[in-house]
PDB file of C-alpha atoms in Angstrom:
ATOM      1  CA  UNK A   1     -61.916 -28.646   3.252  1.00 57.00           C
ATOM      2  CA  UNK A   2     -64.346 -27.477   0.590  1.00 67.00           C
ATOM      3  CA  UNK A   3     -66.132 -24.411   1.286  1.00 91.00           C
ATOM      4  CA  UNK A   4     -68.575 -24.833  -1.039  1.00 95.00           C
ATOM      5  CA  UNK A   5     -70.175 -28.173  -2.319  1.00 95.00           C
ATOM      6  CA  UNK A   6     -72.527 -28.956  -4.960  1.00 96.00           C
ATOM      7  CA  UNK A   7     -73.178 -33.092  -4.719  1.00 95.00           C
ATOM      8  CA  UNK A   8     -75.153 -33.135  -8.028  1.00 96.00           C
ATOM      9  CA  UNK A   9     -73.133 -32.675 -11.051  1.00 93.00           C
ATOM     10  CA  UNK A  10     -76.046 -33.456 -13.266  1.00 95.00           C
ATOM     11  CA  UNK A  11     -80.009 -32.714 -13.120  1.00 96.00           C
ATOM     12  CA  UNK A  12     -82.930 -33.593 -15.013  1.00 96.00           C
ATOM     13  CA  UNK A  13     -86.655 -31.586 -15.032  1.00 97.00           C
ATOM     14  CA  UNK A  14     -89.587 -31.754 -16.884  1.00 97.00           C
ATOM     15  CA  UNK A  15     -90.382 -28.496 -18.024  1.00 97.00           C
ATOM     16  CA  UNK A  16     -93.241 -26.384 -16.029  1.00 97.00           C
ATOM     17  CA  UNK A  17     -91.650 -28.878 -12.600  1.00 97.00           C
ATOM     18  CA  UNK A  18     -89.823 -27.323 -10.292  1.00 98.00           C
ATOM     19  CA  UNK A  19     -86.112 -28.122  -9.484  1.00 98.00           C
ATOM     20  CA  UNK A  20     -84.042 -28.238  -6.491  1.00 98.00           C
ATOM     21  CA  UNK A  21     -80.115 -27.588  -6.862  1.00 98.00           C
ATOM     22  CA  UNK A  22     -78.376 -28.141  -3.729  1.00 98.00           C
ATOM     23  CA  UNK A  23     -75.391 -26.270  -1.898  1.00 98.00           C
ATOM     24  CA  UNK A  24     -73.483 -26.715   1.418  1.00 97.00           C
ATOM     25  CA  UNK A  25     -70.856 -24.250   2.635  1.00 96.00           C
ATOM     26  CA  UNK A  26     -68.226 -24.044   5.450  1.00 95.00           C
ATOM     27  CA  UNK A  27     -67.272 -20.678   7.131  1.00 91.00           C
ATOM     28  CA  UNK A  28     -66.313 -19.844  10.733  1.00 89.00           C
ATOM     29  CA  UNK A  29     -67.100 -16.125   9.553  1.00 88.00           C
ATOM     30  CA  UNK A  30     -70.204 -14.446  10.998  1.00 88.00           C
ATOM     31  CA  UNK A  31     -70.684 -12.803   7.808  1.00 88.00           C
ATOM     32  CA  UNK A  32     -71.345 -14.039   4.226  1.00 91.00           C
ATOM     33  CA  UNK A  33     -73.186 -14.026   0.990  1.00 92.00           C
ATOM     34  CA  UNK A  34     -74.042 -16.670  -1.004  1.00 94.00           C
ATOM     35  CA  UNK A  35     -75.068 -16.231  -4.590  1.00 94.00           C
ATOM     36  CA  UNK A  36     -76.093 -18.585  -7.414  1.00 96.00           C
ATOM     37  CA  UNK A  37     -75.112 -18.221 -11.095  1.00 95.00           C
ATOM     38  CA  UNK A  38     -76.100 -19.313 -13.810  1.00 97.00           C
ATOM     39  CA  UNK A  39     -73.896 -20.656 -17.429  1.00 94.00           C
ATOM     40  CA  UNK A  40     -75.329 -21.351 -20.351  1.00 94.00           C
ATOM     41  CA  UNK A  41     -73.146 -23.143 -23.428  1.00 90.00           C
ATOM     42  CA  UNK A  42     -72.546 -19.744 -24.483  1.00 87.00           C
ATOM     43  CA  UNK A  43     -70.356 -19.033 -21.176  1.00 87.00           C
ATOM     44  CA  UNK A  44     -71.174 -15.968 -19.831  1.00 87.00           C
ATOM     45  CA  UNK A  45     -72.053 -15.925 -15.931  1.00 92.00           C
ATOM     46  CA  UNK A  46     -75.664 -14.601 -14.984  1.00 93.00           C
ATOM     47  CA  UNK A  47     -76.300 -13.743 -11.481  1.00 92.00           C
ATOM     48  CA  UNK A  48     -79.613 -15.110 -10.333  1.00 96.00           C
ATOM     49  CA  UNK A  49     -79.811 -14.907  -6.812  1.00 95.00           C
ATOM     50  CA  UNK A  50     -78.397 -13.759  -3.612  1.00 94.00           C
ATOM     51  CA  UNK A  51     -78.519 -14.343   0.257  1.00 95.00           C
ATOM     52  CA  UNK A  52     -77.044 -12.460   3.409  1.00 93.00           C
ATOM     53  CA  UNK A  53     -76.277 -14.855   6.259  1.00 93.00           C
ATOM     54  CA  UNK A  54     -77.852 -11.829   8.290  1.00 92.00           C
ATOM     55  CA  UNK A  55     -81.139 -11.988   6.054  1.00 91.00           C
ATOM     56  CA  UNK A  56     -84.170 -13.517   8.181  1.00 89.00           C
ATOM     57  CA  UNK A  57     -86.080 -14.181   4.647  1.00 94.00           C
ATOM     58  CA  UNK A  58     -85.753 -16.223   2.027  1.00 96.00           C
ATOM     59  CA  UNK A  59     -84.364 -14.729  -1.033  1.00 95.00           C
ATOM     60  CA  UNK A  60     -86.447 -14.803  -4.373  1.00 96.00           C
ATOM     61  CA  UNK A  61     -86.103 -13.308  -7.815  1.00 95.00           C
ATOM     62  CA  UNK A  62     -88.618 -14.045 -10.214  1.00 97.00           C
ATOM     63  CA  UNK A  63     -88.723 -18.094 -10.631  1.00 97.00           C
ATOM     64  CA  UNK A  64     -85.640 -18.576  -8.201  1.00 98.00           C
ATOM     65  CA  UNK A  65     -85.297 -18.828  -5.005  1.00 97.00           C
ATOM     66  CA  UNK A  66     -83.396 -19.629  -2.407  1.00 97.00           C
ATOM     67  CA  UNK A  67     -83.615 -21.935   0.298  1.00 96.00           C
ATOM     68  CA  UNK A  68     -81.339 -20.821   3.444  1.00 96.00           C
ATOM     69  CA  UNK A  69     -80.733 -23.261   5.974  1.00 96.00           C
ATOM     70  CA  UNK A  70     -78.321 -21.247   8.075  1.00 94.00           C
ATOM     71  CA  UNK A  71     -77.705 -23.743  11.079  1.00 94.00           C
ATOM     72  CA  UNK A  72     -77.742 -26.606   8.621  1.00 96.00           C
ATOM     73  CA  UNK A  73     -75.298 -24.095   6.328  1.00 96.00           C
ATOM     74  CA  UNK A  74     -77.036 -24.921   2.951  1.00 97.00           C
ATOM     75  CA  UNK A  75     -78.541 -22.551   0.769  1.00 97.00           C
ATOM     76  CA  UNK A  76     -80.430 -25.003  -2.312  1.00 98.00           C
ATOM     77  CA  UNK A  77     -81.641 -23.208  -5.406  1.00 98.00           C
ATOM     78  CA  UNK A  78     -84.898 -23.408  -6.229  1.00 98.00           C
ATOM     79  CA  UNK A  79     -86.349 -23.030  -9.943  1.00 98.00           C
ATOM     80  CA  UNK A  80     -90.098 -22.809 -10.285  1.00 97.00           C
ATOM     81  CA  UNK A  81     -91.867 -23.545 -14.019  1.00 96.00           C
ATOM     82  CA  UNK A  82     -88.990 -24.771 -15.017  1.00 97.00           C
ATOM     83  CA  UNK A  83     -88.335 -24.158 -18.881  1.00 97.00           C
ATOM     84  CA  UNK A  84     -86.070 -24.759 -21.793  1.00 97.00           C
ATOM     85  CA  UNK A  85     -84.560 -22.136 -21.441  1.00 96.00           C
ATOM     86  CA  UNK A  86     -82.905 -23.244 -18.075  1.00 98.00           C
ATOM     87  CA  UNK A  87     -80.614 -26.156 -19.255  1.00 97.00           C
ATOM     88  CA  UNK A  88     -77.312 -24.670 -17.861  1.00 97.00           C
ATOM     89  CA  UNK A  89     -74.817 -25.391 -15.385  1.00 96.00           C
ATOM     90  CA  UNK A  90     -75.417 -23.610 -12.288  1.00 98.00           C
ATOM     91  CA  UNK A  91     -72.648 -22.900  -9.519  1.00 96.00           C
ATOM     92  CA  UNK A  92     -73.522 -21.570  -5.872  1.00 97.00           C
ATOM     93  CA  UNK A  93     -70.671 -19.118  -4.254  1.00 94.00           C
ATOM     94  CA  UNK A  94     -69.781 -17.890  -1.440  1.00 93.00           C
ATOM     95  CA  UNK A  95     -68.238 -14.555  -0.914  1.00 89.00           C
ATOM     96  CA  UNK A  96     -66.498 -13.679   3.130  1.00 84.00           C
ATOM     97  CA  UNK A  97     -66.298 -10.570   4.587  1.00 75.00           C
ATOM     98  CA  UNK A  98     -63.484 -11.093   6.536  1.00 72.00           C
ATOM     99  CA  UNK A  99     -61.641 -13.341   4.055  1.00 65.00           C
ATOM    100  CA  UNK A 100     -60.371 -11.602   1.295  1.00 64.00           C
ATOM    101  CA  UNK A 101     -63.457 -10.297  -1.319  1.00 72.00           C
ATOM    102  CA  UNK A 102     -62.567 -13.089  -3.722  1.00 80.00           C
ATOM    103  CA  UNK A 103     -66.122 -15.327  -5.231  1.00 86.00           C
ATOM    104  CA  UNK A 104     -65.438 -18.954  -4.013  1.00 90.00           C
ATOM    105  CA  UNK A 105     -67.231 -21.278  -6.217  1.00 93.00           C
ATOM    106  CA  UNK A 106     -68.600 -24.487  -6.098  1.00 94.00           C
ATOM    107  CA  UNK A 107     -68.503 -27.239  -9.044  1.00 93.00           C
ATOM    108  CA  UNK A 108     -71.383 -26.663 -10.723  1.00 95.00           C
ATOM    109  CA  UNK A 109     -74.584 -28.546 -11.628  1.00 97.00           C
ATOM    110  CA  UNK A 110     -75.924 -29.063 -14.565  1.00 97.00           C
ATOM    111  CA  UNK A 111     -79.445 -28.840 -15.262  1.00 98.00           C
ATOM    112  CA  UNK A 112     -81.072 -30.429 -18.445  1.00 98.00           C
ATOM    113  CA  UNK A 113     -84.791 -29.161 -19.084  1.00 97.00           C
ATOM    114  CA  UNK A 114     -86.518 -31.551 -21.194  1.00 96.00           C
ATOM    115  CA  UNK A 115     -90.087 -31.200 -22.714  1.00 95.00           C
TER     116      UNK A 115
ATOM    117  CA  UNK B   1     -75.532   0.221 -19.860  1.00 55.00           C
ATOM    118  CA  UNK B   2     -72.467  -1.580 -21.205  1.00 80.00           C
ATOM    119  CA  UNK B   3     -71.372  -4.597 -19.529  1.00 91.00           C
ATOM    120  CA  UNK B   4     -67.747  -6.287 -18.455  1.00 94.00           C
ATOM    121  CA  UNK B   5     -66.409  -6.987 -21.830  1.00 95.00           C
ATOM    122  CA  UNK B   6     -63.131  -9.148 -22.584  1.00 96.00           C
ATOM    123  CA  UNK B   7     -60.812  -9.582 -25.403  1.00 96.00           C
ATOM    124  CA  UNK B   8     -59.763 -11.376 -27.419  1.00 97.00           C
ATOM    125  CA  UNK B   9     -62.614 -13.300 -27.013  1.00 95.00           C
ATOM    126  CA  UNK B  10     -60.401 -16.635 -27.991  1.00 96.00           C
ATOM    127  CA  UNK B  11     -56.741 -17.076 -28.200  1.00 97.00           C
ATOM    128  CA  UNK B  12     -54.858 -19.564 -29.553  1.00 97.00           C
ATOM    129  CA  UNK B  13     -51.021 -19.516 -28.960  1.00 97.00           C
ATOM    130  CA  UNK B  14     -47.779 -21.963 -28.721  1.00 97.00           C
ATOM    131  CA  UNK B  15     -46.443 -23.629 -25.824  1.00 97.00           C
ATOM    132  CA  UNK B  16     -43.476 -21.082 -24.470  1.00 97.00           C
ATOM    133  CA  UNK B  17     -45.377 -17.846 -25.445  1.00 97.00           C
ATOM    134  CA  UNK B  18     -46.688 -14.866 -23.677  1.00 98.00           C
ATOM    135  CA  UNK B  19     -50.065 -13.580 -23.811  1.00 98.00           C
ATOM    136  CA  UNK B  20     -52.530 -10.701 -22.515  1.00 98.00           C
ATOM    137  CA  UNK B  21     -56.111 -11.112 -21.716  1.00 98.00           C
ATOM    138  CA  UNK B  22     -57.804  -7.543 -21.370  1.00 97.00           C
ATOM    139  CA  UNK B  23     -60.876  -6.694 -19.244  1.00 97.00           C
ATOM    140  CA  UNK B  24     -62.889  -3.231 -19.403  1.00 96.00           C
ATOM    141  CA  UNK B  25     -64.934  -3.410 -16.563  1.00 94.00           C
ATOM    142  CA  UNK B  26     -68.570  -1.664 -15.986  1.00 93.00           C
ATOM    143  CA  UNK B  27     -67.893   1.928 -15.543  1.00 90.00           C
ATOM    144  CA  UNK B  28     -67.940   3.204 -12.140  1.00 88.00           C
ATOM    145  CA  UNK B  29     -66.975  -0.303 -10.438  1.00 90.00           C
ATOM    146  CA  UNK B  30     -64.190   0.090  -8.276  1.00 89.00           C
ATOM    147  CA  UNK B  31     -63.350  -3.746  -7.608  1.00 90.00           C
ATOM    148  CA  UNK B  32     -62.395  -6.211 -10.891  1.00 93.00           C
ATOM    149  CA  UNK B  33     -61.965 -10.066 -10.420  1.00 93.00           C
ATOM    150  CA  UNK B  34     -59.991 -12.036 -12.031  1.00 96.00           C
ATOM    151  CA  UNK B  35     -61.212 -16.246 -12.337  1.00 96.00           C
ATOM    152  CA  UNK B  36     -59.503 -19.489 -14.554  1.00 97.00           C
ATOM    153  CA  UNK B  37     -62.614 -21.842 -15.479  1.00 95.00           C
ATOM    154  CA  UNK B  38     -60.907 -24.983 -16.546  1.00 93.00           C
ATOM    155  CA  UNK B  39     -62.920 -27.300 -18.844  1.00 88.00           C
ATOM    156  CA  UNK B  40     -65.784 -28.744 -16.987  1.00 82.00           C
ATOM    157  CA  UNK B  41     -65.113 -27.308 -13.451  1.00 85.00           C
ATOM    158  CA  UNK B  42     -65.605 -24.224 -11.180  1.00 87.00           C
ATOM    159  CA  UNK B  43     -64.239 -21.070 -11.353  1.00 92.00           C
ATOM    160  CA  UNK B  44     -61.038 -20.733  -9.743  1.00 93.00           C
ATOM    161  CA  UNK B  45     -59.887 -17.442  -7.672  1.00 92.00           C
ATOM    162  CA  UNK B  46     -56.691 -15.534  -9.560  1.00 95.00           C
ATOM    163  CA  UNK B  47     -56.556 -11.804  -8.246  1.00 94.00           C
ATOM    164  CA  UNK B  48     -58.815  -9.119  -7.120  1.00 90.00           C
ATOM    165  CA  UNK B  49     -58.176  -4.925  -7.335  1.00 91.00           C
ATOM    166  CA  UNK B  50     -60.141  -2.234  -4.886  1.00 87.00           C
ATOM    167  CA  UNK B  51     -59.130   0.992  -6.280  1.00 82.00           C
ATOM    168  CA  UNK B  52     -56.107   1.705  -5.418  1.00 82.00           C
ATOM    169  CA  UNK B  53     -55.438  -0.403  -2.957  1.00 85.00           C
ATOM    170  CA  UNK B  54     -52.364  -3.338  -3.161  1.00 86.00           C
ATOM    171  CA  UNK B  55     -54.124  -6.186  -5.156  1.00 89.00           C
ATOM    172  CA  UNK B  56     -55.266  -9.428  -3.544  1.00 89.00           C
ATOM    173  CA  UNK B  57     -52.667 -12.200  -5.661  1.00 91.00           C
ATOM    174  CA  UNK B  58     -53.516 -15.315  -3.631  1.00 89.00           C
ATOM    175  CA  UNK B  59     -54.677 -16.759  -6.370  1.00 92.00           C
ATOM    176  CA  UNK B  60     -52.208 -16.438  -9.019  1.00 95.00           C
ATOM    177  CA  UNK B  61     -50.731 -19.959  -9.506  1.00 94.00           C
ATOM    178  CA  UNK B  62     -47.296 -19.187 -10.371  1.00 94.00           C
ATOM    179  CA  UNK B  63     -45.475 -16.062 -11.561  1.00 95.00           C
ATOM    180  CA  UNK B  64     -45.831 -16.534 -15.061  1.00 97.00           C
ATOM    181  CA  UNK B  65     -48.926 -14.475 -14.291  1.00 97.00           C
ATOM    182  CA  UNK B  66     -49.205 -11.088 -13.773  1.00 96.00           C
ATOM    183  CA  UNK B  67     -52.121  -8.569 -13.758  1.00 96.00           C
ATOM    184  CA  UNK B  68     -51.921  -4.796 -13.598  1.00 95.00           C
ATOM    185  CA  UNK B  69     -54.944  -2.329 -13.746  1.00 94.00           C
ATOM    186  CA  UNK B  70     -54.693   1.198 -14.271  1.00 84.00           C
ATOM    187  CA  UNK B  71     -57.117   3.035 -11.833  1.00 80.00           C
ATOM    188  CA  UNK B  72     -60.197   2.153 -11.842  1.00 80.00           C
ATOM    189  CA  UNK B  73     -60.149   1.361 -15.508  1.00 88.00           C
ATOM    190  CA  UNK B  74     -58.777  -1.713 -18.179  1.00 94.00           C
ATOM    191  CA  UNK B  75     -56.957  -4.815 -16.683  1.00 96.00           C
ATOM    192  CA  UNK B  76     -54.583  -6.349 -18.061  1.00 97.00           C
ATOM    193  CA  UNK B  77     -53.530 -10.421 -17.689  1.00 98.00           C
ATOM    194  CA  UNK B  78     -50.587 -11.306 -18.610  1.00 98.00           C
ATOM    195  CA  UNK B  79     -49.196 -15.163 -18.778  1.00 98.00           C
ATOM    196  CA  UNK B  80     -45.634 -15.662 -19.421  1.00 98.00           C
ATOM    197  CA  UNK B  81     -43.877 -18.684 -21.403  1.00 97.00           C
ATOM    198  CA  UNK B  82     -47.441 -20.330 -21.925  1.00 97.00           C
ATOM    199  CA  UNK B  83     -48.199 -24.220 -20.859  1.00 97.00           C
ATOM    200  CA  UNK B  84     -50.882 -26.272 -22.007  1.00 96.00           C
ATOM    201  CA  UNK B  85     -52.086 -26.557 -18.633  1.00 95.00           C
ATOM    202  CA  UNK B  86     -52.624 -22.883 -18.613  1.00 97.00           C
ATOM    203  CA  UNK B  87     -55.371 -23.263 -21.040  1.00 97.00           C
ATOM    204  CA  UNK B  88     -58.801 -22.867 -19.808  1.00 97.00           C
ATOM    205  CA  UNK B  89     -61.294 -19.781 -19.963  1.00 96.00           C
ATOM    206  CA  UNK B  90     -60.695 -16.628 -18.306  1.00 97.00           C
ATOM    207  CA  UNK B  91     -63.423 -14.702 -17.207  1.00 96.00           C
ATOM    208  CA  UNK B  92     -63.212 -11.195 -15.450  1.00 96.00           C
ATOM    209  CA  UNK B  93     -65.242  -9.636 -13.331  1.00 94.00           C
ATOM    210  CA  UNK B  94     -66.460  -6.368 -11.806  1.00 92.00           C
ATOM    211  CA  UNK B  95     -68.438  -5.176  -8.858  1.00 88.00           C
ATOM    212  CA  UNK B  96     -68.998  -1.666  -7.237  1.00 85.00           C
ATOM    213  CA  UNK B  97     -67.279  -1.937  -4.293  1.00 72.00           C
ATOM    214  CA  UNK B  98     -66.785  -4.545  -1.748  1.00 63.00           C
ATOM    215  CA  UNK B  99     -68.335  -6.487   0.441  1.00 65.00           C
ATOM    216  CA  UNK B 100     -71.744  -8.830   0.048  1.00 64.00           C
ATOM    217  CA  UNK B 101     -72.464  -7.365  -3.705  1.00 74.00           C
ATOM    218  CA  UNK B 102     -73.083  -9.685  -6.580  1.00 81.00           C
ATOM    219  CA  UNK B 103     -69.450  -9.836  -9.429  1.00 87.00           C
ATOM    220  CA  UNK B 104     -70.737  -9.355 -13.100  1.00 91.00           C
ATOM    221  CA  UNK B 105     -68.948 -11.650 -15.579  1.00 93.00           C
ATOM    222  CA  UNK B 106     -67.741 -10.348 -18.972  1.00 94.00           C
ATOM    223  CA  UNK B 107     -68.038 -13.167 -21.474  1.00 93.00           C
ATOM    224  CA  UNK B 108     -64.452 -14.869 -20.891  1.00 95.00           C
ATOM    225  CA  UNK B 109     -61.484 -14.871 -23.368  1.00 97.00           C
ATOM    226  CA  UNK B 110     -60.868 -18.605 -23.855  1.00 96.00           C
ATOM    227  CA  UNK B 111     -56.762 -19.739 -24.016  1.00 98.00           C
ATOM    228  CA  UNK B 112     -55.434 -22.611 -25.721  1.00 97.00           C
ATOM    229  CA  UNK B 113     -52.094 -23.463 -25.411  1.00 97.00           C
ATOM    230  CA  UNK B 114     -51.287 -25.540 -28.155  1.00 96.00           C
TER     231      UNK B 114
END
């Protein structure tokens, strides 16, 4: 079964909308993170964003934020104002406490910002 | 301060040989990653080291590949008798220590197996 699962493999936003990526998981452990990243056509991974399963808020950096639906075990990405700048793919993980320390990414989404 | 850096950055080699991918993590960060992006998907899972303890090779998809790291230092992956499925992007990875903390990327040495 996949643990993680991004159903949108491609996104479109007008710049300055906001933008919902979405992200389901599957554990049976009672404690997790989940963490977005982001890759631009250059490669490199950027951490954005990231949410304890024991965390009673919301997570937010800047324009991102995450929306944690623990019972519903979906954690969707949201970008505020979105700009240019933002056309990347984006990939929610999941990282188990019990289960080894490895990252265990989804397939990505890619986001297209247009003006 | 100086980030996860890789090299090469790209490698080109024939079918048959072996190669090494190097990682220098962030200073300091006791656990390293390393991940296989193929074109157009996820990153895949290939080892982890936590100090000193035995590394996590769940990952490694057969054992044409190797990885050593000395200390808490430079990793070394190593691929033997290269196929072309074997080419893809490999990233590595560090973090502080375990547990819920975010993995920072170094910018990937990309193989192609030609």
């Amino acid at each position: 079964a996949q643990k993680i699962t991004q159903t949108q493999p491609g996104m479109f936003v007008q710049e300055k909308e906001a933008v919902t990526l979405d992200c389901t998981y599957d554990t049976s452990d009672p404690s997790y993170g989940l963490f977005w990243y982001k890759q631009p056509s250059s490669g490199e991974m950027i951490f954005l964003i990231y949410q304890g399963s024991y965390d009673q808020q919301n997570a937010t950096e800047g324009r991102y934020s995450l929306n944690f639906q623990k019972a519903r075990k979906s954690a969707n990405l949201v970008i505020s104002a979105s700009q240019l700048g933002d056309s990347a793919m984006y990939f929610c993980a999941m990282r188990e406490v019990y289960n080894t320390d490895k990252l265990i990414f989804g397939t990505g989404t890619r986001l297209q910002v247009f003006p | 301060g100086a980030g996860v850096s890789q090299s090469p950055s790209n490698k080109v080699t024939e079918k048959g040989k072996d190669v090494e991918l190097r990682c220098d993590p962030i200073s300091g960060h006791t656990a390293l990653y390393w991940y296989r992006q193929r074109l157009g998907q996820g990153l895949e899972f290939l080892i982890y080291f936590q100090g000193n303890s035995a590394p996590d090779k769940s990952g490694l998809p057969s054992d044409r590949f190797s990885a050593e790291r000395t200390g808490e230092s430079v990793s070394t992956l190593t691929i033997q008798r290269t196929q072309q499925e074997d080419s893809a992007v490999y990233l590595c990875a560090s973090s502080p220590r375990t547990g819920l903390y975010e993995q920072y990327f170094g910018p990937g040495t990309r193989l192609t197996v030609t």
